[in-house]
mmCIF file of C-alpha atoms and ligand atoms in Angstrom:
data_model
loop_
_atom_site.group_PDB
_atom_site.id
_atom_site.type_symbol
_atom_site.label_atom_id
_atom_site.label_comp_id
_atom_site.label_asym_id
_atom_site.label_seq_id
_atom_site.Cartn_x
_atom_site.Cartn_y
_atom_site.Cartn_z
ATOM 1 C CA MET A 1 0.000 0.000 0.000
ATOM 2 C CA GLN A 2 1.282 3.473 -0.934
ATOM 3 C CA ASP A 3 2.412 5.765 1.895
ATOM 4 C CA PHE A 4 0.225 8.873 1.786
ATOM 5 C CA SER A 5 1.800 10.481 4.879
ATOM 6 C CA ARG A 6 3.733 13.105 2.878
ATOM 7 C CA LEU A 7 0.522 14.132 1.109
ATOM 8 C CA GLU A 8 -1.150 14.456 4.501
ATOM 9 C CA ALA A 9 1.737 16.622 5.736
ATOM 10 C CA GLN A 10 1.338 18.991 2.779
ATOM 11 C CA LEU A 11 -2.464 19.148 3.283
ATOM 12 C CA ARG A 12 -1.876 20.057 6.927
ATOM 13 C CA GLN A 13 0.126 23.091 5.882
ATOM 14 C CA THR A 14 -3.251 24.682 5.114
ATOM 15 C CA LEU A 15 -5.782 22.476 6.939
ATOM 16 C CA PRO A 16 -4.152 21.292 10.192
ATOM 17 C CA THR A 17 -6.799 18.672 11.042
ATOM 18 C CA GLY A 18 -7.265 17.253 7.515
ATOM 19 C CA ARG A 19 -6.335 13.659 6.726
ATOM 20 C CA ILE A 20 -5.391 11.937 3.468
ATOM 21 C CA GLU A 21 -6.851 8.474 2.986
ATOM 22 C CA PRO A 22 -6.683 5.996 0.092
ATOM 23 C CA GLN A 23 -10.114 6.121 -1.558
ATOM 24 C CA THR A 24 -11.455 4.071 -4.443
ATOM 25 C CA LEU A 25 -13.357 6.359 -6.784
ATOM 26 C CA PRO A 26 -17.086 6.120 -7.400
ATOM 27 C CA VAL A 27 -17.761 5.761 -11.137
ATOM 28 C CA CYS A 28 -14.073 4.726 -11.650
ATOM 29 C CA PRO A 29 -13.438 1.811 -9.267
ATOM 30 C CA GLU A 30 -10.304 1.014 -11.315
ATOM 31 C CA ILE A 31 -8.584 3.986 -9.610
ATOM 32 C CA THR A 32 -7.619 4.574 -5.959
ATOM 33 C CA LEU A 33 -6.328 8.006 -4.936
ATOM 34 C CA GLY A 34 -5.041 9.578 -1.740
ATOM 35 C CA LEU A 35 -7.764 12.166 -1.047
ATOM 36 C CA ILE A 36 -9.024 14.206 1.883
ATOM 37 C CA ASN A 37 -11.162 12.309 4.410
ATOM 38 C CA ALA A 38 -14.881 12.381 3.599
ATOM 39 C CA ASP A 39 -15.676 13.987 6.980
ATOM 40 C CA PHE A 40 -13.144 16.753 6.316
ATOM 41 C CA PRO A 41 -13.388 19.793 8.583
ATOM 42 C CA GLU A 42 -15.654 22.389 6.947
ATOM 43 C CA GLY A 43 -16.645 25.402 8.959
ATOM 44 C CA PRO A 44 -16.528 27.307 11.110
ATOM 45 C CA LEU A 45 -12.738 27.266 10.783
ATOM 46 C CA PRO A 46 -10.477 29.648 12.717
ATOM 47 C CA PRO A 47 -9.906 32.799 10.610
ATOM 48 C CA GLU A 48 -6.204 32.094 10.070
ATOM 49 C CA VAL A 49 -6.992 28.556 8.806
ATOM 50 C CA MET A 50 -9.776 29.900 6.575
ATOM 51 C CA HIS A 51 -7.336 32.425 5.151
ATOM 52 C CA GLU A 52 -4.801 29.701 4.273
ATOM 53 C CA VAL A 53 -7.470 27.397 2.768
ATOM 54 C CA ILE A 54 -8.616 30.200 0.469
ATOM 55 C CA ALA A 55 -5.111 31.496 -0.318
ATOM 56 C CA ARG A 56 -3.643 28.068 -1.123
ATOM 57 C CA PRO A 57 -6.531 25.726 -1.959
ATOM 58 C CA ALA A 58 -5.567 22.046 -1.921
ATOM 59 C CA TYR A 59 -7.468 21.252 -5.137
ATOM 60 C CA TRP A 60 -5.376 18.089 -5.467
ATOM 61 C CA ALA A 61 -6.978 16.659 -2.295
ATOM 62 C CA PHE A 62 -10.303 16.251 -4.153
ATOM 63 C CA CYS A 63 -11.197 14.402 -7.319
ATOM 64 C CA TRP A 64 -13.308 16.983 -9.163
ATOM 65 C CA GLY A 65 -16.510 15.952 -10.912
ATOM 66 C CA SER A 66 -15.142 16.821 -14.354
ATOM 67 C CA GLY A 67 -11.987 14.790 -13.748
ATOM 68 C CA LEU A 68 -14.078 11.843 -12.612
ATOM 69 C CA ALA A 69 -16.295 12.060 -15.714
ATOM 70 C CA LEU A 70 -13.353 12.440 -18.116
ATOM 71 C CA ALA A 71 -11.521 9.529 -16.472
ATOM 72 C CA ARG A 72 -14.599 7.332 -16.960
ATOM 73 C CA TYR A 73 -14.839 8.431 -20.600
ATOM 74 C CA LEU A 74 -11.178 7.507 -21.282
ATOM 75 C CA LEU A 75 -11.566 4.123 -19.599
ATOM 76 C CA ASP A 76 -14.733 3.436 -21.606
ATOM 77 C CA TYR A 77 -13.256 4.550 -24.950
ATOM 78 C CA PRO A 78 -9.618 3.364 -24.862
ATOM 79 C CA ASP A 79 -9.426 3.581 -28.672
ATOM 80 C CA ARG A 80 -9.360 7.360 -28.230
ATOM 81 C CA ILE A 81 -6.150 7.187 -26.255
ATOM 82 C CA ARG A 82 -4.305 3.911 -26.832
ATOM 83 C CA ASP A 83 -0.668 4.434 -27.959
ATOM 84 C CA ARG A 84 -1.038 8.212 -27.920
ATOM 85 C CA ALA A 85 1.105 10.864 -26.216
ATOM 86 C CA VAL A 86 -1.140 12.711 -23.782
ATOM 87 C CA LEU A 87 -0.880 15.914 -21.744
ATOM 88 C CA ASP A 88 -3.243 16.403 -18.778
ATOM 89 C CA LEU A 89 -3.309 20.128 -18.009
ATOM 90 C CA GLY A 90 -4.427 21.099 -14.481
ATOM 91 C CA SER A 91 -3.987 17.550 -13.266
ATOM 92 C CA GLY A 92 -4.737 18.055 -9.527
ATOM 93 C CA SER A 93 -4.745 14.591 -7.929
ATOM 94 C CA GLY A 94 -3.809 13.070 -11.306
ATOM 95 C CA VAL A 95 -7.127 11.288 -11.850
ATOM 96 C CA VAL A 96 -7.289 12.019 -15.605
ATOM 97 C CA ALA A 97 -3.593 11.299 -16.224
ATOM 98 C CA ILE A 98 -3.888 7.989 -14.365
ATOM 99 C CA ALA A 99 -6.994 7.006 -16.339
ATOM 100 C CA ALA A 100 -5.147 7.857 -19.579
ATOM 101 C CA ALA A 101 -2.252 5.619 -18.568
ATOM 102 C CA LEU A 102 -4.586 2.782 -17.544
ATOM 103 C CA ALA A 103 -6.405 3.127 -20.881
ATOM 104 C CA GLY A 104 -3.159 2.490 -22.766
ATOM 105 C CA ALA A 105 -1.623 5.880 -23.574
ATOM 106 C CA ARG A 106 1.998 5.588 -24.785
ATOM 107 C CA ARG A 107 3.186 8.603 -22.785
ATOM 108 C CA VAL A 108 1.361 10.638 -20.127
ATOM 109 C CA VAL A 109 2.507 14.043 -18.870
ATOM 110 C CA ALA A 110 0.653 15.727 -15.992
ATOM 111 C CA CYS A 111 0.958 19.508 -15.789
ATOM 112 C CA ASP A 112 -0.035 21.579 -12.752
ATOM 113 C CA ASN A 113 1.185 24.937 -11.500
ATOM 114 C CA ASP A 114 0.793 23.807 -7.866
ATOM 115 C CA PRO A 115 3.894 21.861 -6.698
ATOM 116 C CA HIS A 116 1.755 20.040 -4.115
ATOM 117 C CA ALA A 117 -0.443 18.744 -6.938
ATOM 118 C CA LEU A 118 2.596 17.414 -8.789
ATOM 119 C CA HIS A 119 3.613 15.528 -5.681
ATOM 120 C CA ALA A 120 0.079 14.126 -5.379
ATOM 121 C CA VAL A 121 0.247 12.979 -9.017
ATOM 122 C CA GLU A 122 3.533 11.202 -8.347
ATOM 123 C CA VAL A 123 2.183 9.385 -5.259
ATOM 124 C CA ASN A 124 -1.185 8.556 -6.831
ATOM 125 C CA ALA A 125 0.346 7.302 -10.100
ATOM 126 C CA ALA A 126 2.578 4.945 -8.098
ATOM 127 C CA ALA A 127 -0.429 3.772 -6.069
ATOM 128 C CA ASN A 128 -2.130 2.792 -9.329
ATOM 129 C CA GLY A 129 0.984 1.214 -10.851
ATOM 130 C CA VAL A 130 1.317 3.633 -13.781
ATOM 131 C CA ASN A 131 3.989 6.011 -15.021
ATOM 132 C CA VAL A 132 3.104 9.725 -15.287
ATOM 133 C CA GLU A 133 5.665 12.481 -15.942
ATOM 134 C CA PRO A 134 5.124 15.695 -13.932
ATOM 135 C CA CYS A 135 5.628 19.213 -15.319
ATOM 136 C CA LYS A 136 4.859 22.679 -13.970
ATOM 137 C CA ASP A 137 3.639 24.618 -17.020
ATOM 138 C CA LEU A 138 3.006 24.527 -20.746
ATOM 139 C CA ILE A 139 6.511 25.809 -21.506
ATOM 140 C CA GLU A 140 8.050 22.822 -19.750
ATOM 141 C CA ALA A 141 5.440 20.499 -21.302
ATOM 142 C CA GLY A 142 6.381 21.515 -24.844
ATOM 143 C CA SER A 143 4.282 20.502 -27.854
ATOM 144 C CA GLY A 144 3.726 17.611 -30.262
ATOM 145 C CA TYR A 145 1.199 15.738 -28.128
ATOM 146 C CA ASP A 146 -1.541 13.663 -29.737
ATOM 147 C CA LEU A 147 -4.128 14.639 -27.155
ATOM 148 C CA LEU A 148 -4.509 17.455 -24.606
ATOM 149 C CA LEU A 149 -6.914 16.868 -21.719
ATOM 150 C CA MET A 150 -8.333 19.509 -19.378
ATOM 151 C CA ALA A 151 -10.788 18.788 -16.570
ATOM 152 C CA ASP A 152 -12.185 21.522 -14.360
ATOM 153 C CA VAL A 153 -9.605 24.203 -15.096
ATOM 154 C CA LEU A 154 -11.933 26.857 -16.520
ATOM 155 C CA TYR A 155 -13.221 27.913 -13.063
ATOM 156 C CA ASP A 156 -10.435 30.481 -13.330
ATOM 157 C CA ALA A 157 -11.363 32.911 -16.130
ATOM 158 C CA SER A 158 -7.695 33.622 -16.785
ATOM 159 C CA ASN A 159 -7.455 30.019 -18.055
ATOM 160 C CA LEU A 160 -9.918 30.608 -20.922
ATOM 161 C CA GLY A 161 -6.947 31.536 -23.136
ATOM 162 C CA LEU A 162 -5.767 27.922 -22.791
ATOM 163 C CA LEU A 163 -8.563 26.933 -25.192
ATOM 164 C CA ALA A 164 -6.730 28.767 -27.983
ATOM 165 C CA ASP A 165 -3.225 27.806 -26.769
ATOM 166 C CA ALA A 166 -4.256 24.142 -26.926
ATOM 167 C CA ALA A 167 -4.074 24.127 -30.716
ATOM 168 C CA GLY A 168 -0.300 24.623 -30.570
ATOM 169 C CA VAL A 169 0.189 21.835 -28.036
ATOM 170 C CA ALA A 170 -1.731 18.830 -29.356
ATOM 171 C CA LYS A 171 -3.572 17.558 -32.422
ATOM 172 C CA ASP A 172 -6.746 16.756 -30.458
ATOM 173 C CA VAL A 173 -8.184 18.415 -27.364
ATOM 174 C CA LEU A 174 -10.828 17.193 -24.901
ATOM 175 C CA VAL A 175 -12.174 19.584 -22.253
ATOM 176 C CA ALA A 176 -14.456 18.449 -19.403
ATOM 177 C CA ASP A 177 -16.131 21.161 -17.385
ATOM 178 C CA SER A 178 -19.037 21.490 -14.964
ATOM 179 C CA ARG A 179 -18.699 25.233 -14.404
ATOM 180 C CA ILE A 180 -19.522 26.638 -17.828
ATOM 181 C CA SER A 181 -22.171 25.369 -20.239
ATOM 182 C CA SER A 182 -20.577 26.585 -23.471
ATOM 183 C CA LEU A 183 -17.001 27.447 -24.365
ATOM 184 C CA PRO A 184 -16.230 30.948 -25.633
ATOM 185 C CA ASN A 185 -14.223 29.593 -28.565
ATOM 186 C CA PRO A 186 -15.819 28.557 -31.891
ATOM 187 C CA HIS A 187 -13.413 25.641 -32.415
ATOM 188 C CA TYR A 188 -14.998 23.523 -29.679
ATOM 189 C CA ARG A 189 -18.181 21.467 -29.889
ATOM 190 C CA GLN A 190 -19.930 19.569 -27.136
ATOM 191 C CA ILE A 191 -19.770 15.788 -27.663
ATOM 192 C CA ALA A 192 -21.218 14.383 -24.418
ATOM 193 C CA THR A 193 -22.930 15.216 -21.132
ATOM 194 C CA MET A 194 -22.212 13.174 -18.017
ATOM 195 C CA SER A 195 -23.205 13.217 -14.351
ATOM 196 C CA ALA A 196 -20.480 13.239 -11.706
ATOM 197 C CA LEU A 197 -19.946 14.875 -8.329
ATOM 198 C CA THR A 198 -16.692 16.018 -6.808
ATOM 199 C CA PHE A 199 -15.331 13.309 -4.484
ATOM 200 C CA PRO A 200 -15.330 13.468 -1.492
ATOM 201 C CA ASN A 201 -18.579 15.370 -1.815
ATOM 202 C CA LEU A 202 -18.101 19.115 -1.425
ATOM 203 C CA GLY A 203 -21.852 19.717 -1.277
ATOM 204 C CA GLU A 204 -21.729 21.887 -4.405
ATOM 205 C CA PHE A 205 -24.815 23.255 -6.148
ATOM 206 C CA ASP A 206 -26.757 20.584 -8.102
ATOM 207 C CA GLU A 207 -25.884 22.266 -11.417
ATOM 208 C CA PHE A 208 -22.206 21.352 -10.905
ATOM 209 C CA GLY A 209 -23.164 17.673 -11.080
ATOM 210 C CA THR A 210 -23.513 18.003 -14.866
ATOM 211 C CA VAL A 211 -20.227 17.696 -16.734
ATOM 212 C CA ARG A 212 -19.982 18.689 -20.387
ATOM 213 C CA LEU A 213 -17.340 17.199 -22.626
ATOM 214 C CA PHE A 214 -16.058 19.360 -25.479
ATOM 215 C CA GLN A 215 -13.785 18.437 -28.364
ATOM 216 C CA ARG A 216 -11.680 20.812 -30.423
ATOM 217 C CA ARG A 217 -12.648 20.551 -34.084
HETATM 218 C C1 LIG B 301 -10.296 22.085 -9.842
HETATM 219 S S1 LIG B 301 -8.723 21.316 -9.984
HETATM 220 C C2 LIG B 301 -9.043 19.976 -11.134
HETATM 221 C C3 LIG B 301 -8.045 18.862 -10.978
HETATM 222 C C4 LIG B 301 -8.287 17.618 -11.818
HETATM 223 N N1 LIG B 301 -8.216 17.919 -13.231
HETATM 224 C C5 LIG B 301 -9.621 16.997 -11.488
HETATM 225 O O1 LIG B 301 -10.532 17.088 -12.305
HETATM 226 O O2 LIG B 301 -9.747 16.428 -10.389
HETATM 227 C C6 LIG B 301 -7.795 22.443 -11.042
HETATM 228 C C7 LIG B 301 -6.288 22.156 -11.059
HETATM 229 O O3 LIG B 301 -5.719 22.912 -12.125
HETATM 230 C C8 LIG B 301 -4.537 23.543 -11.685
HETATM 231 N N2 LIG B 301 -4.384 24.743 -12.544
HETATM 232 C C9 LIG B 301 -5.200 25.824 -12.617
HETATM 233 N N3 LIG B 301 -4.778 26.664 -13.569
HETATM 234 C C10 LIG B 301 -3.655 26.112 -14.107
HETATM 235 C C11 LIG B 301 -2.760 26.518 -15.144
HETATM 236 N N4 LIG B 301 -2.937 27.660 -15.801
HETATM 237 N N5 LIG B 301 -1.712 25.719 -15.438
HETATM 238 C C12 LIG B 301 -1.524 24.554 -14.753
HETATM 239 N N6 LIG B 301 -2.348 24.119 -13.773
HETATM 240 C C13 LIG B 301 -3.398 24.877 -13.452
HETATM 241 C C14 LIG B 301 -4.774 23.840 -10.206
HETATM 242 O O4 LIG B 301 -3.571 23.966 -9.483
HETATM 243 C C15 LIG B 301 -5.571 22.593 -9.795
HETATM 244 O O5 LIG B 301 -4.718 21.548 -9.345
#
């Protein structure tokens, strides 16, 4: 069994009473990740803890609904990914990168601008017996990929430009998102709608349980 203690130590830098536990994913029972305990401390948190949680959110400690849905899609349609070189941008826990590797991708690179997320990817990939290469940004990632994957990264409006940048990175692009219903870029069309909740459950609004999958034309 993988040792998740270093992930727990990095979570506790912002949430001192949080725990990291190995959790098999709903919808994707093929994957087990080190994630925050389901009864994680919510509020009221002391103001200094609340400040840290907001300033340095541990996104990697959750498997987001869009990542869960995209992982299921890749596992269900391995022909889309087998033998391909794949970049997962905004990888968080690594759920999408790990699903890509399990589905037969030739090379998987996970990119996240949070160093804690890259450590989570490393630990979680090992826990699932797959190889995923970490990188911190698109410059380090380079180009020439067959497929670029993005799940739940458009919550930050400054990331909308990635939709255009994607064309220079990979031949094909798949974007999964539960936050926006249409992409402000004419090169993308919606190809599927799925239901998935962030895990452990964050108690988000019902509308965030609908994940849309977009493909770049
Ligand atoms: C909401 S989480 C989604 C994680 C994962 N894809 C999932 O679905 O579980 C968004 C992740 O994207 C990362 N991120 C946000 N903007 C980014 C950017 N411009 N470049 C790289 N990573 C980014 C954040 O650090 C965070 O780990």
